Amino acid sequence: MASLFSCCLGCCGDNNSGHVTLKEMPTVQLDTHHMGTDVVIVKSGRRICGTGGCIANAPLHQNKSYFEFKIQSTGVWGVGVATKKANLNQIPMGRDPHSLVLRQDGTVYHNNEEKNRLPANSLPQEGDIVGVTYDHVELNLYLNGKNMNCPASGIRGTVYPVVYVDDSAILDCQFSDFYHTPPQGYQKILFEQQIF
């Protein structure tokens, strides 16, 4: 019994022999290296304010991604997906081929073209949660967990979640621990090494 005890101490001692240090998986958050010049990111990379846009630090590699935004304060804002080529200082986004966004007025824009529109009685208000699904073809929108049946498509390449604000808008990003259950088959954004 004493030899078993000493074996356990030898294996678990401070010399770290035989142990593999586990790396903590990175957290999906807004990327302060890819944001507009007048953007302010706070709350551990989850809240955006100021003027401009910001993309998340993880691309949407998996087949079906889901993420949410909570409107903390209204103003000019937009949420959706964008490539790293998107101009994060140009508000509103959706004017070029590098972003596909829902704007605060309920319109969905890509390449300066209105792709869809939320129902008139479903415009997001302060305190609402906007959910976004993306499956590499189509972006879909949810308001407080309800499918808005407002698909939009057209963006190409590697995309990231994007959010922009202006005129006192403040939005919080939720990339895990969602307010609402993701639609069937959709899940939180995974870093590439988590997929395999």
PDB file of C-alpha atoms in Angstrom:
ATOM      1  CA  MET A   1       0.000   0.000   0.000  1.00  0.00           C
ATOM      2  CA  ALA A   2       2.882   2.359   0.837  1.00  0.00           C
ATOM      3  CA  SER A   3       4.431   1.701  -2.575  1.00  0.00           C
ATOM      4  CA  LEU A   4       1.123   2.561  -4.284  1.00  0.00           C
ATOM      5  CA  PHE A   5       0.945   5.809  -2.307  1.00  0.00           C
ATOM      6  CA  SER A   6       4.505   6.780  -3.190  1.00  0.00           C
ATOM      7  CA  CYS A   7       3.849   5.914  -6.843  1.00  0.00           C
ATOM      8  CA  CYS A   8       0.884   8.278  -6.871  1.00  0.00           C
ATOM      9  CA  LEU A   9       2.960  11.010  -5.251  1.00  0.00           C
ATOM     10  CA  GLY A  10       5.746  10.446  -7.766  1.00  0.00           C
ATOM     11  CA  CYS A  11       3.332  10.681 -10.688  1.00  0.00           C
ATOM     12  CA  CYS A  12       1.560  13.751  -9.342  1.00  0.00           C
ATOM     13  CA  GLY A  13       4.516  15.600  -7.858  1.00  0.00           C
ATOM     14  CA  ASP A  14       5.834  18.986  -8.888  1.00  0.00           C
ATOM     15  CA  ASN A  15       8.374  17.623 -11.343  1.00  0.00           C
ATOM     16  CA  ASN A  16       5.677  17.565 -14.087  1.00  0.00           C
ATOM     17  CA  SER A  17       7.045  14.338 -15.564  1.00  0.00           C
ATOM     18  CA  GLY A  18       4.481  12.518 -17.652  1.00  0.00           C
ATOM     19  CA  HIS A  19       1.960  15.354 -17.549  1.00  0.00           C
ATOM     20  CA  VAL A  20       0.702  17.282 -20.531  1.00  0.00           C
ATOM     21  CA  THR A  21      -0.245  20.874 -19.903  1.00  0.00           C
ATOM     22  CA  LEU A  22      -3.648  21.517 -21.441  1.00  0.00           C
ATOM     23  CA  LYS A  23      -4.138  24.736 -23.358  1.00  0.00           C
ATOM     24  CA  GLU A  24      -7.256  26.695 -22.618  1.00  0.00           C
ATOM     25  CA  MET A  25      -9.437  27.008 -25.711  1.00  0.00           C
ATOM     26  CA  PRO A  26      -9.681  30.585 -26.985  1.00  0.00           C
ATOM     27  CA  THR A  27     -12.888  32.501 -26.397  1.00  0.00           C
ATOM     28  CA  VAL A  28     -14.908  33.899 -29.280  1.00  0.00           C
ATOM     29  CA  GLN A  29     -15.183  37.647 -28.814  1.00  0.00           C
ATOM     30  CA  LEU A  30     -14.982  40.888 -30.746  1.00  0.00           C
ATOM     31  CA  ASP A  31     -11.539  41.333 -32.279  1.00  0.00           C
ATOM     32  CA  THR A  32      -9.862  44.597 -31.244  1.00  0.00           C
ATOM     33  CA  HIS A  33      -7.375  44.120 -34.113  1.00  0.00           C
ATOM     34  CA  HIS A  34     -10.220  44.277 -36.667  1.00  0.00           C
ATOM     35  CA  MET A  35     -12.438  47.209 -35.724  1.00  0.00           C
ATOM     36  CA  GLY A  36     -13.215  50.744 -36.839  1.00  0.00           C
ATOM     37  CA  THR A  37     -10.987  53.555 -35.583  1.00  0.00           C
ATOM     38  CA  ASP A  38     -13.704  55.100 -33.368  1.00  0.00           C
ATOM     39  CA  VAL A  39     -15.041  51.826 -31.926  1.00  0.00           C
ATOM     40  CA  VAL A  40     -14.831  51.031 -28.219  1.00  0.00           C
ATOM     41  CA  ILE A  41     -14.899  47.367 -27.134  1.00  0.00           C
ATOM     42  CA  VAL A  42     -15.522  46.580 -23.445  1.00  0.00           C
ATOM     43  CA  LYS A  43     -16.855  43.782 -21.220  1.00  0.00           C
ATOM     44  CA  SER A  44     -14.171  41.238 -22.225  1.00  0.00           C
ATOM     45  CA  GLY A  45     -14.745  41.734 -25.940  1.00  0.00           C
ATOM     46  CA  ARG A  46     -18.527  41.409 -25.750  1.00  0.00           C
ATOM     47  CA  ARG A  47     -19.838  45.013 -25.871  1.00  0.00           C
ATOM     48  CA  ILE A  48     -19.447  47.528 -28.690  1.00  0.00           C
ATOM     49  CA  CYS A  49     -20.051  51.266 -28.552  1.00  0.00           C
ATOM     50  CA  GLY A  50     -18.678  54.357 -30.289  1.00  0.00           C
ATOM     51  CA  THR A  51     -18.815  54.610 -34.087  1.00  0.00           C
ATOM     52  CA  GLY A  52     -17.900  51.869 -36.545  1.00  0.00           C
ATOM     53  CA  GLY A  53     -17.844  48.118 -36.896  1.00  0.00           C
ATOM     54  CA  CYS A  54     -15.963  45.153 -35.507  1.00  0.00           C
ATOM     55  CA  ILE A  55     -15.679  41.508 -36.532  1.00  0.00           C
ATOM     56  CA  ALA A  56     -15.311  38.564 -34.165  1.00  0.00           C
ATOM     57  CA  ASN A  57     -11.983  36.803 -33.721  1.00  0.00           C
ATOM     58  CA  ALA A  58     -13.259  33.482 -35.134  1.00  0.00           C
ATOM     59  CA  PRO A  59     -14.399  32.795 -38.703  1.00  0.00           C
ATOM     60  CA  LEU A  60     -17.519  30.729 -39.367  1.00  0.00           C
ATOM     61  CA  HIS A  61     -15.834  27.483 -40.456  1.00  0.00           C
ATOM     62  CA  GLN A  62     -18.456  25.007 -39.306  1.00  0.00           C
ATOM     63  CA  ASN A  63     -21.536  24.218 -41.381  1.00  0.00           C
ATOM     64  CA  LYS A  64     -24.148  25.842 -39.146  1.00  0.00           C
ATOM     65  CA  SER A  65     -23.265  28.706 -36.784  1.00  0.00           C
ATOM     66  CA  TYR A  66     -25.434  30.661 -34.345  1.00  0.00           C
ATOM     67  CA  PHE A  67     -24.727  33.838 -32.387  1.00  0.00           C
ATOM     68  CA  GLU A  68     -26.759  36.600 -30.732  1.00  0.00           C
ATOM     69  CA  PHE A  69     -26.723  40.343 -30.116  1.00  0.00           C
ATOM     70  CA  LYS A  70     -28.588  42.157 -27.346  1.00  0.00           C
ATOM     71  CA  ILE A  71     -29.575  45.753 -28.046  1.00  0.00           C
ATOM     72  CA  GLN A  72     -28.589  47.581 -24.868  1.00  0.00           C
ATOM     73  CA  SER A  73     -29.204  51.060 -26.293  1.00  0.00           C
ATOM     74  CA  THR A  74     -30.790  51.978 -29.613  1.00  0.00           C
ATOM     75  CA  GLY A  75     -29.322  54.199 -32.300  1.00  0.00           C
ATOM     76  CA  VAL A  76     -27.752  53.251 -35.608  1.00  0.00           C
ATOM     77  CA  TRP A  77     -26.616  49.615 -35.606  1.00  0.00           C
ATOM     78  CA  GLY A  78     -26.267  46.501 -37.715  1.00  0.00           C
ATOM     79  CA  VAL A  79     -25.430  42.815 -37.235  1.00  0.00           C
ATOM     80  CA  GLY A  80     -24.562  39.978 -39.586  1.00  0.00           C
ATOM     81  CA  VAL A  81     -21.481  38.567 -41.290  1.00  0.00           C
ATOM     82  CA  ALA A  82     -18.510  40.122 -43.077  1.00  0.00           C
ATOM     83  CA  THR A  83     -15.158  39.239 -44.560  1.00  0.00           C
ATOM     84  CA  LYS A  84     -11.906  40.802 -43.358  1.00  0.00           C
ATOM     85  CA  LYS A  85     -12.057  43.058 -46.434  1.00  0.00           C
ATOM     86  CA  ALA A  86     -15.122  44.910 -45.081  1.00  0.00           C
ATOM     87  CA  ASN A  87     -14.621  48.614 -44.344  1.00  0.00           C
ATOM     88  CA  LEU A  88     -15.315  48.781 -40.598  1.00  0.00           C
ATOM     89  CA  ASN A  89     -15.312  52.594 -40.638  1.00  0.00           C
ATOM     90  CA  GLN A  90     -18.114  52.880 -43.224  1.00  0.00           C
ATOM     91  CA  ILE A  91     -21.523  53.032 -41.562  1.00  0.00           C
ATOM     92  CA  PRO A  92     -23.999  51.601 -42.392  1.00  0.00           C
ATOM     93  CA  MET A  93     -22.400  48.361 -43.521  1.00  0.00           C
ATOM     94  CA  GLY A  94     -23.886  46.249 -46.311  1.00  0.00           C
ATOM     95  CA  ARG A  95     -22.851  48.706 -49.023  1.00  0.00           C
ATOM     96  CA  ASP A  96     -20.172  46.452 -50.507  1.00  0.00           C
ATOM     97  CA  PRO A  97     -19.725  42.756 -51.377  1.00  0.00           C
ATOM     98  CA  HIS A  98     -17.844  42.173 -48.089  1.00  0.00           C
ATOM     99  CA  SER A  99     -20.760  42.449 -45.621  1.00  0.00           C
ATOM    100  CA  LEU A 100     -24.292  41.115 -45.238  1.00  0.00           C
ATOM    101  CA  VAL A 101     -26.118  42.825 -42.376  1.00  0.00           C
ATOM    102  CA  LEU A 102     -29.450  43.472 -40.708  1.00  0.00           C
ATOM    103  CA  ARG A 103     -29.791  47.207 -40.083  1.00  0.00           C
ATOM    104  CA  GLN A 104     -31.725  48.842 -37.243  1.00  0.00           C
ATOM    105  CA  ASP A 105     -34.560  49.737 -39.650  1.00  0.00           C
ATOM    106  CA  GLY A 106     -35.235  46.032 -40.346  1.00  0.00           C
ATOM    107  CA  THR A 107     -33.621  45.925 -43.789  1.00  0.00           C
ATOM    108  CA  VAL A 108     -30.978  43.344 -44.721  1.00  0.00           C
ATOM    109  CA  TYR A 109     -28.297  44.718 -47.047  1.00  0.00           C
ATOM    110  CA  HIS A 110     -25.485  43.214 -49.107  1.00  0.00           C
ATOM    111  CA  ASN A 111     -23.525  44.937 -51.890  1.00  0.00           C
ATOM    112  CA  ASN A 112     -25.727  48.048 -51.530  1.00  0.00           C
ATOM    113  CA  GLU A 113     -28.834  46.009 -52.352  1.00  0.00           C
ATOM    114  CA  GLU A 114     -31.757  45.332 -50.042  1.00  0.00           C
ATOM    115  CA  LYS A 115     -31.882  41.523 -49.813  1.00  0.00           C
ATOM    116  CA  ASN A 116     -34.826  41.207 -47.428  1.00  0.00           C
ATOM    117  CA  ARG A 117     -36.750  43.026 -44.719  1.00  0.00           C
ATOM    118  CA  LEU A 118     -38.128  42.084 -41.305  1.00  0.00           C
ATOM    119  CA  PRO A 119     -41.920  42.230 -40.942  1.00  0.00           C
ATOM    120  CA  ALA A 120     -42.980  45.805 -40.074  1.00  0.00           C
ATOM    121  CA  ASN A 121     -44.274  44.790 -36.637  1.00  0.00           C
ATOM    122  CA  SER A 122     -40.973  43.032 -35.782  1.00  0.00           C
ATOM    123  CA  LEU A 123     -38.398  45.796 -35.648  1.00  0.00           C
ATOM    124  CA  PRO A 124     -35.833  45.135 -32.879  1.00  0.00           C
ATOM    125  CA  GLN A 125     -36.114  47.450 -29.873  1.00  0.00           C
ATOM    126  CA  GLU A 126     -33.944  48.198 -26.854  1.00  0.00           C
ATOM    127  CA  GLY A 127     -33.597  45.023 -24.764  1.00  0.00           C
ATOM    128  CA  ASP A 128     -34.359  42.676 -27.673  1.00  0.00           C
ATOM    129  CA  ILE A 129     -32.149  39.751 -28.668  1.00  0.00           C
ATOM    130  CA  VAL A 130     -31.304  39.346 -32.364  1.00  0.00           C
ATOM    131  CA  GLY A 131     -30.172  35.810 -33.218  1.00  0.00           C
ATOM    132  CA  VAL A 132     -28.215  35.079 -36.393  1.00  0.00           C
ATOM    133  CA  THR A 133     -27.778  31.734 -38.138  1.00  0.00           C
ATOM    134  CA  TYR A 134     -25.383  31.195 -41.018  1.00  0.00           C
ATOM    135  CA  ASP A 135     -24.852  27.995 -43.019  1.00  0.00           C
ATOM    136  CA  HIS A 136     -22.355  29.217 -45.693  1.00  0.00           C
ATOM    137  CA  VAL A 137     -25.225  29.937 -48.070  1.00  0.00           C
ATOM    138  CA  GLU A 138     -27.907  31.756 -46.157  1.00  0.00           C
ATOM    139  CA  LEU A 139     -28.124  34.124 -43.206  1.00  0.00           C
ATOM    140  CA  ASN A 140     -31.328  33.933 -41.152  1.00  0.00           C
ATOM    141  CA  LEU A 141     -32.566  36.164 -38.354  1.00  0.00           C
ATOM    142  CA  TYR A 142     -34.372  35.537 -35.089  1.00  0.00           C
ATOM    143  CA  LEU A 143     -35.976  38.103 -32.805  1.00  0.00           C
ATOM    144  CA  ASN A 144     -36.239  37.069 -29.162  1.00  0.00           C
ATOM    145  CA  GLY A 145     -36.012  33.417 -30.236  1.00  0.00           C
ATOM    146  CA  LYS A 146     -38.642  33.645 -32.994  1.00  0.00           C
ATOM    147  CA  ASN A 147     -37.664  32.910 -36.609  1.00  0.00           C
ATOM    148  CA  MET A 148     -38.299  36.038 -38.671  1.00  0.00           C
ATOM    149  CA  ASN A 149     -38.334  34.041 -41.961  1.00  0.00           C
ATOM    150  CA  CYS A 150     -36.048  36.661 -43.454  1.00  0.00           C
ATOM    151  CA  PRO A 151     -33.281  34.778 -45.315  1.00  0.00           C
ATOM    152  CA  ALA A 152     -30.534  36.581 -47.194  1.00  0.00           C
ATOM    153  CA  SER A 153     -27.537  35.378 -49.174  1.00  0.00           C
ATOM    154  CA  GLY A 154     -24.848  36.492 -51.592  1.00  0.00           C
ATOM    155  CA  ILE A 155     -21.701  36.981 -49.538  1.00  0.00           C
ATOM    156  CA  ARG A 156     -18.700  34.857 -50.532  1.00  0.00           C
ATOM    157  CA  GLY A 157     -15.448  33.851 -48.861  1.00  0.00           C
ATOM    158  CA  THR A 158     -14.471  33.393 -45.232  1.00  0.00           C
ATOM    159  CA  VAL A 159     -16.908  35.332 -43.059  1.00  0.00           C
ATOM    160  CA  TYR A 160     -16.961  36.443 -39.431  1.00  0.00           C
ATOM    161  CA  PRO A 161     -19.754  37.733 -37.220  1.00  0.00           C
ATOM    162  CA  VAL A 162     -19.888  41.527 -37.547  1.00  0.00           C
ATOM    163  CA  VAL A 163     -21.581  44.305 -35.597  1.00  0.00           C
ATOM    164  CA  TYR A 164     -21.529  48.068 -36.088  1.00  0.00           C
ATOM    165  CA  VAL A 165     -22.856  50.986 -34.043  1.00  0.00           C
ATOM    166  CA  ASP A 166     -23.318  54.745 -34.256  1.00  0.00           C
ATOM    167  CA  ASP A 167     -25.528  57.472 -32.772  1.00  0.00           C
ATOM    168  CA  SER A 168     -25.247  56.152 -29.145  1.00  0.00           C
ATOM    169  CA  ALA A 169     -26.137  52.533 -29.950  1.00  0.00           C
ATOM    170  CA  ILE A 170     -24.655  49.892 -27.628  1.00  0.00           C
ATOM    171  CA  LEU A 171     -24.839  46.184 -28.456  1.00  0.00           C
ATOM    172  CA  ASP A 172     -23.674  43.114 -26.531  1.00  0.00           C
ATOM    173  CA  CYS A 173     -22.493  40.026 -28.407  1.00  0.00           C
ATOM    174  CA  GLN A 174     -23.330  36.551 -27.189  1.00  0.00           C
ATOM    175  CA  PHE A 175     -21.183  33.839 -28.771  1.00  0.00           C
ATOM    176  CA  SER A 176     -22.041  31.155 -26.165  1.00  0.00           C
ATOM    177  CA  ASP A 177     -24.408  30.789 -23.182  1.00  0.00           C
ATOM    178  CA  PHE A 178     -27.221  32.060 -25.373  1.00  0.00           C
ATOM    179  CA  TYR A 179     -30.401  33.786 -24.259  1.00  0.00           C
ATOM    180  CA  HIS A 180     -32.365  31.528 -26.628  1.00  0.00           C
ATOM    181  CA  THR A 181     -31.793  27.949 -27.747  1.00  0.00           C
ATOM    182  CA  PRO A 182     -30.163  27.836 -31.193  1.00  0.00           C
ATOM    183  CA  PRO A 183     -32.316  26.358 -33.992  1.00  0.00           C
ATOM    184  CA  GLN A 184     -31.977  22.617 -34.590  1.00  0.00           C
ATOM    185  CA  GLY A 185     -28.568  21.739 -36.044  1.00  0.00           C
ATOM    186  CA  TYR A 186     -26.978  25.126 -35.269  1.00  0.00           C
ATOM    187  CA  GLN A 187     -24.385  25.675 -32.570  1.00  0.00           C
ATOM    188  CA  LYS A 188     -21.999  28.220 -31.132  1.00  0.00           C
ATOM    189  CA  ILE A 189     -19.002  29.286 -33.199  1.00  0.00           C
ATOM    190  CA  LEU A 190     -16.113  26.856 -32.953  1.00  0.00           C
ATOM    191  CA  PHE A 191     -12.480  27.691 -33.531  1.00  0.00           C
ATOM    192  CA  GLU A 192     -11.030  25.578 -36.347  1.00  0.00           C
ATOM    193  CA  GLN A 193      -9.108  23.266 -33.983  1.00  0.00           C
ATOM    194  CA  GLN A 194     -12.352  22.539 -32.091  1.00  0.00           C
ATOM    195  CA  ILE A 195     -14.104  21.236 -35.209  1.00  0.00           C
ATOM    196  CA  PHE A 196     -11.848  18.232 -35.751  1.00  0.00           C
TER     197      PHE A 196
END
